[in-house]
PDB file of C-alpha atoms in Angstrom:
ATOM      1  CA  MET A   1     -11.804 -13.404   7.127  1.00 72.00           C
ATOM      2  CA  TRP A   2     -11.730 -17.120   6.468  1.00 82.00           C
ATOM      3  CA  PRO A   3      -9.560 -18.706   9.197  1.00 85.00           C
ATOM      4  CA  VAL A   4     -11.060 -22.177   8.726  1.00 86.00           C
ATOM      5  CA  LEU A   5     -11.451 -23.455   5.169  1.00 85.00           C
ATOM      6  CA  PHE A   6     -13.457 -26.554   6.017  1.00 83.00           C
ATOM      7  CA  HIS A   7     -13.815 -29.492   8.370  1.00 84.00           C
ATOM      8  CA  LEU A   8     -13.009 -33.030   7.279  1.00 83.00           C
ATOM      9  CA  GLY A   9     -14.528 -35.130  10.028  1.00 82.00           C
ATOM     10  CA  PRO A  10     -12.533 -34.343  13.185  1.00 83.00           C
ATOM     11  CA  LEU A  11      -9.841 -32.629  11.094  1.00 85.00           C
ATOM     12  CA  THR A  12      -9.898 -28.831  10.748  1.00 85.00           C
ATOM     13  CA  ILE A  13      -8.229 -27.344   7.669  1.00 87.00           C
ATOM     14  CA  TYR A  14      -6.957 -23.833   8.398  1.00 87.00           C
ATOM     15  CA  SER A  15      -6.337 -21.223   5.714  1.00 89.00           C
ATOM     16  CA  TYR A  16      -3.026 -20.132   7.253  1.00 87.00           C
ATOM     17  CA  GLY A  17      -1.529 -23.628   7.224  1.00 87.00           C
ATOM     18  CA  THR A  18      -2.907 -24.319   3.763  1.00 92.00           C
ATOM     19  CA  MET A  19      -1.324 -21.207   2.273  1.00 93.00           C
ATOM     20  CA  MET A  20       1.963 -21.971   4.028  1.00 89.00           C
ATOM     21  CA  ALA A  21       1.945 -25.446   2.469  1.00 91.00           C
ATOM     22  CA  ILE A  22       1.168 -24.015  -0.976  1.00 95.00           C
ATOM     23  CA  GLY A  23       3.958 -21.456  -0.532  1.00 94.00           C
ATOM     24  CA  PHE A  24       6.483 -24.188   0.291  1.00 91.00           C
ATOM     25  CA  LEU A  25       5.355 -26.341  -2.649  1.00 93.00           C
ATOM     26  CA  VAL A  26       5.537 -23.469  -5.154  1.00 96.00           C
ATOM     27  CA  ALA A  27       8.921 -22.393  -3.799  1.00 94.00           C
ATOM     28  CA  GLY A  28      10.207 -25.945  -4.073  1.00 94.00           C
ATOM     29  CA  TYR A  29       9.017 -26.291  -7.659  1.00 96.00           C
ATOM     30  CA  LEU A  30      10.560 -23.010  -8.816  1.00 96.00           C
ATOM     31  CA  SER A  31      13.791 -23.660  -6.910  1.00 96.00           C
ATOM     32  CA  GLY A  32      14.088 -27.067  -8.565  1.00 96.00           C
ATOM     33  CA  ARG A  33      13.617 -25.524 -12.001  1.00 96.00           C
ATOM     34  CA  GLU A  34      16.273 -22.924 -11.349  1.00 96.00           C
ATOM     35  CA  MET A  35      18.735 -25.410  -9.895  1.00 96.00           C
ATOM     36  CA  THR A  36      18.334 -27.602 -12.971  1.00 96.00           C
ATOM     37  CA  ARG A  37      18.820 -24.591 -15.260  1.00 95.00           C
ATOM     38  CA  LYS A  38      22.032 -23.760 -13.401  1.00 95.00           C
ATOM     39  CA  GLY A  39      23.369 -27.289 -13.895  1.00 94.00           C
ATOM     40  CA  MET A  40      22.588 -28.678 -10.441  1.00 96.00           C
ATOM     41  CA  ASN A  41      20.386 -31.537  -9.319  1.00 94.00           C
ATOM     42  CA  GLY A  42      16.931 -29.984  -9.184  1.00 93.00           C
ATOM     43  CA  GLU A  43      15.533 -32.927  -7.252  1.00 92.00           C
ATOM     44  CA  LEU A  44      17.429 -31.715  -4.200  1.00 94.00           C
ATOM     45  CA  ALA A  45      15.002 -28.788  -4.005  1.00 93.00           C
ATOM     46  CA  SER A  46      12.358 -31.029  -2.413  1.00 91.00           C
ATOM     47  CA  THR A  47      14.819 -32.021   0.311  1.00 93.00           C
ATOM     48  CA  MET A  48      15.679 -28.378   0.881  1.00 92.00           C
ATOM     49  CA  VAL A  49      12.010 -27.452   1.154  1.00 90.00           C
ATOM     50  CA  VAL A  50      11.443 -30.060   3.873  1.00 90.00           C
ATOM     51  CA  TRP A  51      14.450 -28.862   5.858  1.00 91.00           C
ATOM     52  CA  ALA A  52      13.567 -25.220   5.232  1.00 89.00           C
ATOM     53  CA  ALA A  53      10.085 -25.876   6.612  1.00 86.00           C
ATOM     54  CA  VAL A  54      11.442 -27.543   9.738  1.00 88.00           C
ATOM     55  CA  GLY A  55      14.208 -25.000  10.315  1.00 88.00           C
ATOM     56  CA  GLY A  56      11.897 -22.113   9.474  1.00 81.00           C
ATOM     57  CA  LEU A  57       9.191 -23.155  11.920  1.00 79.00           C
ATOM     58  CA  VAL A  58      11.704 -23.787  14.702  1.00 83.00           C
ATOM     59  CA  GLY A  59      13.565 -20.528  14.068  1.00 81.00           C
ATOM     60  CA  SER A  60      10.319 -18.577  13.837  1.00 76.00           C
ATOM     61  CA  ARG A  61       9.039 -20.003  17.115  1.00 71.00           C
ATOM     62  CA  ILE A  62      12.330 -19.349  18.936  1.00 78.00           C
ATOM     63  CA  TRP A  63      12.347 -15.741  17.698  1.00 67.00           C
ATOM     64  CA  ALA A  64       8.762 -15.255  18.874  1.00 64.00           C
ATOM     65  CA  LEU A  65       9.518 -16.710  22.304  1.00 64.00           C
ATOM     66  CA  ALA A  66      12.607 -14.517  22.652  1.00 68.00           C
ATOM     67  CA  GLY A  67      10.439 -11.478  21.996  1.00 59.00           C
ATOM     68  CA  ASP A  68       7.967 -12.493  24.711  1.00 55.00           C
ATOM     69  CA  TRP A  69      10.344 -13.615  27.433  1.00 46.00           C
ATOM     70  CA  GLU A  70       8.040 -12.445  30.211  1.00 58.00           C
ATOM     71  CA  GLY A  71       5.288 -14.670  28.865  1.00 49.00           C
ATOM     72  CA  VAL A  72       7.684 -17.620  28.640  1.00 44.00           C
ATOM     73  CA  VAL A  73       8.753 -17.160  32.283  1.00 46.00           C
ATOM     74  CA  ARG A  74       5.127 -16.848  33.381  1.00 53.00           C
ATOM     75  CA  ASP A  75       3.880 -19.901  31.451  1.00 46.00           C
ATOM     76  CA  PRO A  76       6.730 -21.873  29.840  1.00 50.00           C
ATOM     77  CA  MET A  77       4.712 -24.834  28.548  1.00 46.00           C
ATOM     78  CA  GLY A  78       1.823 -22.708  27.372  1.00 44.00           C
ATOM     79  CA  SER A  79       4.146 -20.352  25.497  1.00 40.00           C
ATOM     80  CA  VAL A  80       6.085 -23.106  23.751  1.00 43.00           C
ATOM     81  CA  PHE A  81       3.041 -25.127  22.700  1.00 41.00           C
ATOM     82  CA  SER A  82       0.545 -22.330  22.082  1.00 43.00           C
ATOM     83  CA  GLY A  83       0.608 -22.858  18.301  1.00 43.00           C
ATOM     84  CA  SER A  84       0.736 -19.118  17.624  1.00 46.00           C
ATOM     85  CA  GLY A  85       3.336 -16.393  17.410  1.00 50.00           C
ATOM     86  CA  PHE A  86       5.497 -17.258  14.419  1.00 56.00           C
ATOM     87  CA  VAL A  87       7.889 -14.569  13.147  1.00 68.00           C
ATOM     88  CA  TRP A  88       9.099 -14.347   9.544  1.00 66.00           C
ATOM     89  CA  TYR A  89      12.656 -13.190  10.245  1.00 74.00           C
ATOM     90  CA  GLY A  90      13.150 -16.020  12.722  1.00 79.00           C
ATOM     91  CA  GLY A  91      11.857 -18.375  10.066  1.00 80.00           C
ATOM     92  CA  LEU A  92      14.229 -16.906   7.490  1.00 82.00           C
ATOM     93  CA  LEU A  93      17.247 -17.459   9.747  1.00 85.00           C
ATOM     94  CA  GLY A  94      16.161 -20.948  10.777  1.00 87.00           C
ATOM     95  CA  GLY A  95      15.318 -21.954   7.223  1.00 88.00           C
ATOM     96  CA  THR A  96      18.606 -20.552   5.906  1.00 90.00           C
ATOM     97  CA  ALA A  97      20.564 -22.519   8.507  1.00 92.00           C
ATOM     98  CA  ALA A  98      18.739 -25.732   7.596  1.00 92.00           C
ATOM     99  CA  VAL A  99      19.199 -25.246   3.848  1.00 93.00           C
ATOM    100  CA  THR A 100      22.855 -24.363   4.384  1.00 94.00           C
ATOM    101  CA  TRP A 101      23.325 -27.731   6.072  1.00 95.00           C
ATOM    102  CA  VAL A 102      21.787 -29.499   3.050  1.00 94.00           C
ATOM    103  CA  ILE A 103      24.002 -27.514   0.680  1.00 95.00           C
ATOM    104  CA  TRP A 104      27.118 -28.383   2.697  1.00 95.00           C
ATOM    105  CA  ARG A 105      26.134 -32.046   2.934  1.00 94.00           C
ATOM    106  CA  HIS A 106      25.871 -32.345  -0.871  1.00 94.00           C
ATOM    107  CA  GLY A 107      29.009 -30.330  -1.597  1.00 94.00           C
ATOM    108  CA  LEU A 108      27.232 -27.580  -3.535  1.00 95.00           C
ATOM    109  CA  SER A 109      28.099 -23.912  -3.943  1.00 96.00           C
ATOM    110  CA  TRP A 110      26.118 -21.918  -1.364  1.00 96.00           C
ATOM    111  CA  LEU A 111      26.009 -18.769  -3.497  1.00 96.00           C
ATOM    112  CA  ARG A 112      24.905 -20.661  -6.594  1.00 96.00           C
ATOM    113  CA  VAL A 113      22.113 -22.449  -4.740  1.00 96.00           C
ATOM    114  CA  VAL A 114      20.746 -19.391  -2.922  1.00 96.00           C
ATOM    115  CA  ASP A 115      20.631 -17.551  -6.238  1.00 96.00           C
ATOM    116  CA  ALA A 116      18.364 -20.318  -7.534  1.00 96.00           C
ATOM    117  CA  ILE A 117      16.224 -20.110  -4.408  1.00 95.00           C
ATOM    118  CA  ALA A 118      15.910 -16.310  -4.106  1.00 96.00           C
ATOM    119  CA  PRO A 119      12.977 -15.686  -6.499  1.00 97.00           C
ATOM    120  CA  ALA A 120      11.067 -18.659  -5.085  1.00 96.00           C
ATOM    121  CA  LEU A 121      11.665 -17.429  -1.546  1.00 94.00           C
ATOM    122  CA  ALA A 122      10.020 -14.110  -2.386  1.00 96.00           C
ATOM    123  CA  LEU A 123       7.012 -15.767  -4.030  1.00 97.00           C
ATOM    124  CA  GLY A 124       6.600 -18.279  -1.212  1.00 94.00           C
ATOM    125  CA  HIS A 125       6.583 -15.416   1.284  1.00 93.00           C
ATOM    126  CA  ALA A 126       3.927 -13.583  -0.752  1.00 96.00           C
ATOM    127  CA  ILE A 127       1.715 -16.674  -0.785  1.00 96.00           C
ATOM    128  CA  GLY A 128       2.203 -17.119   2.967  1.00 92.00           C
ATOM    129  CA  ARG A 129       0.950 -13.573   3.552  1.00 93.00           C
ATOM    130  CA  ILE A 130      -2.298 -14.516   1.818  1.00 94.00           C
ATOM    131  CA  GLY A 131      -2.703 -17.028   4.638  1.00 92.00           C
ATOM    132  CA  CYS A 132      -2.086 -14.281   7.207  1.00 91.00           C
ATOM    133  CA  GLN A 133      -4.793 -12.169   5.582  1.00 94.00           C
ATOM    134  CA  LEU A 134      -7.309 -15.015   5.461  1.00 93.00           C
ATOM    135  CA  ALA A 135      -6.635 -16.100   9.038  1.00 91.00           C
ATOM    136  CA  GLY A 136      -6.274 -12.674  10.628  1.00 90.00           C
ATOM    137  CA  ASP A 137      -3.292 -13.833  12.680  1.00 85.00           C
ATOM    138  CA  GLY A 138      -2.657 -10.462  14.330  1.00 83.00           C
ATOM    139  CA  ASP A 139      -0.117  -8.921  11.965  1.00 86.00           C
ATOM    140  CA  TRP A 140      -2.496  -6.261  10.693  1.00 93.00           C
ATOM    141  CA  GLY A 141      -1.692  -2.560  10.750  1.00 95.00           C
ATOM    142  CA  THR A 142      -2.613   0.560  12.631  1.00 95.00           C
ATOM    143  CA  VAL A 143      -6.025   2.222  12.545  1.00 96.00           C
ATOM    144  CA  SER A 144      -6.794   3.800   9.176  1.00 97.00           C
ATOM    145  CA  ASP A 145      -9.670   5.470   7.338  1.00 95.00           C
ATOM    146  CA  LEU A 146      -8.283   4.789   3.861  1.00 96.00           C
ATOM    147  CA  PRO A 147     -10.791   3.349   1.367  1.00 96.00           C
ATOM    148  CA  TRP A 148      -9.104  -0.082   1.429  1.00 96.00           C
ATOM    149  CA  ALA A 149      -8.750  -0.263   5.222  1.00 97.00           C
ATOM    150  CA  MET A 150     -10.626  -3.168   6.773  1.00 95.00           C
ATOM    151  CA  ALA A 151     -11.651  -4.869  10.013  1.00 95.00           C
ATOM    152  CA  TYR A 152     -10.783  -8.398  11.146  1.00 94.00           C
ATOM    153  CA  PRO A 153     -13.731  -9.347  13.389  1.00 92.00           C
ATOM    154  CA  ASN A 154     -13.426 -13.072  12.598  1.00 88.00           C
ATOM    155  CA  ALA A 155      -9.661 -13.185  13.090  1.00 90.00           C
ATOM    156  CA  ILE A 156      -8.144 -16.327  14.518  1.00 86.00           C
ATOM    157  CA  VAL A 157      -6.590 -14.146  17.233  1.00 85.00           C
ATOM    158  CA  GLU A 158      -8.603 -11.740  19.354  1.00 85.00           C
ATOM    159  CA  TRP A 159      -9.865  -8.593  17.625  1.00 90.00           C
ATOM    160  CA  ASN A 160     -10.027  -5.928  20.340  1.00 89.00           C
ATOM    161  CA  TYR A 161     -11.202  -2.953  18.312  1.00 91.00           C
ATOM    162  CA  PRO A 162     -14.727  -1.520  18.672  1.00 92.00           C
ATOM    163  CA  PRO A 163     -17.238  -1.828  15.802  1.00 90.00           C
ATOM    164  CA  GLY A 164     -16.542   0.488  12.885  1.00 91.00           C
ATOM    165  CA  VAL A 165     -12.777   0.664  13.417  1.00 96.00           C
ATOM    166  CA  ARG A 166     -10.673  -0.356  10.438  1.00 97.00           C
ATOM    167  CA  VAL A 167      -6.939  -0.876  10.048  1.00 97.00           C
ATOM    168  CA  HIS A 168      -4.270  -1.114   7.378  1.00 97.00           C
ATOM    169  CA  PRO A 169      -4.409  -4.615   5.769  1.00 97.00           C
ATOM    170  CA  THR A 170      -0.646  -5.004   6.046  1.00 97.00           C
ATOM    171  CA  PRO A 171      -0.633  -8.694   5.012  1.00 96.00           C
ATOM    172  CA  VAL A 172      -1.974  -7.493   1.661  1.00 97.00           C
ATOM    173  CA  TYR A 173       0.750  -4.835   1.483  1.00 97.00           C
ATOM    174  CA  GLU A 174       3.399  -7.477   2.122  1.00 97.00           C
ATOM    175  CA  MET A 175       1.862  -9.881  -0.379  1.00 97.00           C
ATOM    176  CA  LEU A 176       2.082  -7.181  -3.062  1.00 97.00           C
ATOM    177  CA  ALA A 177       5.594  -6.129  -2.020  1.00 98.00           C
ATOM    178  CA  TYR A 178       7.041  -9.645  -2.069  1.00 97.00           C
ATOM    179  CA  GLY A 179       5.162 -10.431  -5.275  1.00 98.00           C
ATOM    180  CA  LEU A 180       6.923  -7.445  -6.855  1.00 98.00           C
ATOM    181  CA  VAL A 181      10.278  -8.625  -5.476  1.00 98.00           C
ATOM    182  CA  PHE A 182       9.646 -12.016  -7.080  1.00 98.00           C
ATOM    183  CA  ALA A 183       8.804 -10.395 -10.423  1.00 98.00           C
ATOM    184  CA  VAL A 184      12.019  -8.337 -10.388  1.00 98.00           C
ATOM    185  CA  LEU A 185      14.231 -11.286  -9.439  1.00 98.00           C
ATOM    186  CA  TRP A 186      12.555 -13.646 -11.908  1.00 97.00           C
ATOM    187  CA  TRP A 187      13.085 -11.074 -14.672  1.00 97.00           C
ATOM    188  CA  ARG A 188      16.768 -10.638 -13.772  1.00 96.00           C
ATOM    189  CA  ARG A 189      17.640 -14.269 -13.074  1.00 95.00           C
ATOM    190  CA  LYS A 190      19.130 -15.014 -16.510  1.00 94.00           C
ATOM    191  CA  ARG A 191      21.318 -11.933 -16.658  1.00 93.00           C
ATOM    192  CA  PRO A 192      25.080 -12.638 -16.414  1.00 91.00           C
ATOM    193  CA  ALA A 193      26.185 -11.855 -12.854  1.00 93.00           C
ATOM    194  CA  PRO A 194      28.480 -13.277 -10.167  1.00 94.00           C
ATOM    195  CA  ASP A 195      27.015 -16.076  -8.048  1.00 95.00           C
ATOM    196  CA  GLY A 196      25.060 -14.696  -5.124  1.00 95.00           C
ATOM    197  CA  SER A 197      23.970 -11.490  -6.871  1.00 97.00           C
ATOM    198  CA  LEU A 198      20.303 -12.457  -6.993  1.00 97.00           C
ATOM    199  CA  PHE A 199      20.226 -13.404  -3.310  1.00 97.00           C
ATOM    200  CA  TRP A 200      21.886 -10.148  -2.260  1.00 98.00           C
ATOM    201  CA  GLN A 201      19.306  -8.285  -4.348  1.00 98.00           C
ATOM    202  CA  TYR A 202      16.585 -10.241  -2.573  1.00 97.00           C
ATOM    203  CA  LEU A 203      17.903  -9.105   0.803  1.00 97.00           C
ATOM    204  CA  VAL A 204      17.911  -5.463  -0.325  1.00 98.00           C
ATOM    205  CA  LEU A 205      14.466  -5.483  -1.931  1.00 98.00           C
ATOM    206  CA  ALA A 206      12.622  -7.621   0.619  1.00 97.00           C
ATOM    207  CA  GLY A 207      14.298  -5.844   3.534  1.00 97.00           C
ATOM    208  CA  ALA A 208      13.407  -2.416   2.148  1.00 97.00           C
ATOM    209  CA  GLY A 209       9.814  -3.492   1.572  1.00 97.00           C
ATOM    210  CA  ARG A 210       9.370  -4.794   5.100  1.00 96.00           C
ATOM    211  CA  PHE A 211      11.071  -1.713   6.566  1.00 97.00           C
ATOM    212  CA  GLY A 212       8.564   0.584   4.898  1.00 97.00           C
ATOM    213  CA  ILE A 213       5.491  -1.480   5.733  1.00 97.00           C
ATOM    214  CA  GLU A 214       6.490  -1.628   9.401  1.00 96.00           C
ATOM    215  CA  PHE A 215       5.592   2.064   9.728  1.00 96.00           C
ATOM    216  CA  VAL A 216       1.896   1.124   9.504  1.00 96.00           C
ATOM    217  CA  ARG A 217       2.062  -2.171  11.395  1.00 94.00           C
ATOM    218  CA  ILE A 218       1.177  -2.545  15.063  1.00 91.00           C
ATOM    219  CA  ASN A 219       4.610  -3.746  16.133  1.00 89.00           C
ATOM    220  CA  PRO A 220       5.939  -1.542  18.959  1.00 89.00           C
ATOM    221  CA  ALA A 221       8.978   0.692  18.567  1.00 92.00           C
ATOM    222  CA  VAL A 222      12.045  -0.479  20.462  1.00 91.00           C
ATOM    223  CA  TRP A 223      14.509   2.351  19.744  1.00 92.00           C
ATOM    224  CA  LEU A 224      14.605   5.584  17.745  1.00 93.00           C
ATOM    225  CA  GLY A 225      10.967   5.084  16.812  1.00 93.00           C
ATOM    226  CA  LEU A 226      11.754   1.887  14.896  1.00 96.00           C
ATOM    227  CA  SER A 227      10.528  -1.650  15.544  1.00 93.00           C
ATOM    228  CA  GLN A 228      12.677  -4.729  15.986  1.00 89.00           C
ATOM    229  CA  ALA A 229      11.714  -5.907  12.496  1.00 91.00           C
ATOM    230  CA  GLN A 230      12.883  -2.603  11.026  1.00 96.00           C
ATOM    231  CA  PHE A 231      16.342  -2.964  12.564  1.00 95.00           C
ATOM    232  CA  VAL A 232      16.575  -6.496  11.187  1.00 92.00           C
ATOM    233  CA  SER A 233      15.416  -5.190   7.803  1.00 96.00           C
ATOM    234  CA  LEU A 234      18.125  -2.518   7.836  1.00 97.00           C
ATOM    235  CA  ALA A 235      20.723  -5.159   8.673  1.00 96.00           C
ATOM    236  CA  LEU A 236      19.638  -7.341   5.744  1.00 95.00           C
ATOM    237  CA  VAL A 237      19.632  -4.360   3.376  1.00 98.00           C
ATOM    238  CA  ALA A 238      23.128  -3.393   4.584  1.00 98.00           C
ATOM    239  CA  ILE A 239      24.427  -6.938   4.028  1.00 97.00           C
ATOM    240  CA  GLY A 240      22.926  -7.041   0.548  1.00 98.00           C
ATOM    241  CA  VAL A 241      24.285  -3.628  -0.457  1.00 98.00           C
ATOM    242  CA  TRP A 242      27.728  -4.472   0.947  1.00 98.00           C
ATOM    243  CA  ARG A 243      27.970  -7.768  -0.941  1.00 97.00           C
ATOM    244  CA  LEU A 244      26.705  -6.219  -4.192  1.00 97.00           C
ATOM    245  CA  ALA A 245      29.275  -3.418  -3.824  1.00 97.00           C
ATOM    246  CA  VAL A 246      32.049  -5.971  -3.253  1.00 96.00           C
ATOM    247  CA  GLN A 247      30.977  -7.906  -6.339  1.00 95.00           C
ATOM    248  CA  HIS A 248      30.780  -4.730  -8.427  1.00 91.00           C
ATOM    249  CA  THR A 249      34.261  -3.642  -7.308  1.00 93.00           C
ATOM    250  CA  ALA A 250      35.695  -7.068  -8.128  1.00 91.00           C
ATOM    251  CA  THR A 251      34.021  -7.073 -11.554  1.00 85.00           C
ATOM    252  CA  MET A 252      35.332  -3.598 -12.365  1.00 86.00           C
ATOM    253  CA  ALA A 253      38.853  -4.557 -11.262  1.00 84.00           C
ATOM    254  CA  LYS A 254      38.729  -7.675 -13.430  1.00 81.00           C
ATOM    255  CA  GLY A 255      37.533  -5.626 -16.394  1.00 75.00           C
ATOM    256  CA  ARG A 256      40.390  -3.146 -15.992  1.00 77.00           C
ATOM    257  CA  ALA A 257      42.894  -5.996 -15.756  1.00 76.00           C
ATOM    258  CA  VAL A 258      41.563  -7.537 -18.966  1.00 72.00           C
ATOM    259  CA  ALA A 259      41.705  -4.164 -20.715  1.00 74.00           C
ATOM    260  CA  ARG A 260      45.329  -3.596 -19.648  1.00 75.00           C
ATOM    261  CA  SER A 261      46.261  -7.070 -20.845  1.00 73.00           C
ATOM    262  CA  ALA A 262      44.619  -6.480 -24.229  1.00 70.00           C
ATOM    263  CA  ASN A 263      46.514  -3.191 -24.698  1.00 70.00           C
ATOM    264  CA  ARG A 264      49.945  -4.683 -24.138  1.00 67.00           C
TER     265      ARG A 264
END
């Protein structure tokens, strides 16, 4: 555990915030490269990163507060300004809304832009999970005796387990999962495909990865033995599969039409 990297006078530099910043910067750089390659203004990526950061943090905080409504009612000001309790899916929705506004404002194609962003989004998420691991922000897994299980005694949030207890290092699992998603999308990004294909693939792959990892995380089940994050993951996977199926059907229909025209 390394929650605090160093102190610079009265300023404390935290590992979680540092890795988040690095994740945003890397995502912005890669998104800009891809936008330029696709014939768009790559410099807009920096604007999108700023708005994604703002929208993501706001959306993440709202999602966290909605999941702890009793705490909000009990201590409204303390809950809102606690500085903890950020949720990835809330951040994804908030960041997507903010980036969508930028896309609309500049008259760009939403599907074309999100395709350029998709690989970078996966890599940025992987880097952010390194921050979770270093900080010990409470998103670790259930108790485990596997060789790679570990304890978080210096976590930035309270570690309530007795000495000798170890848990699944789920931030590491997610870092590896999203790193793999990035590798797949980066490898496929130059293949001919309808606009939006890469983003829909991101939803399927990232959603499936999170769904599986949730089985060893400490998030409580809300229905049918599944956590809230798992239901959101299933929804994202369903959206991605649906859109990919629609694109495949349209492509096949276009191919058959071209073939019939050539045979006349």
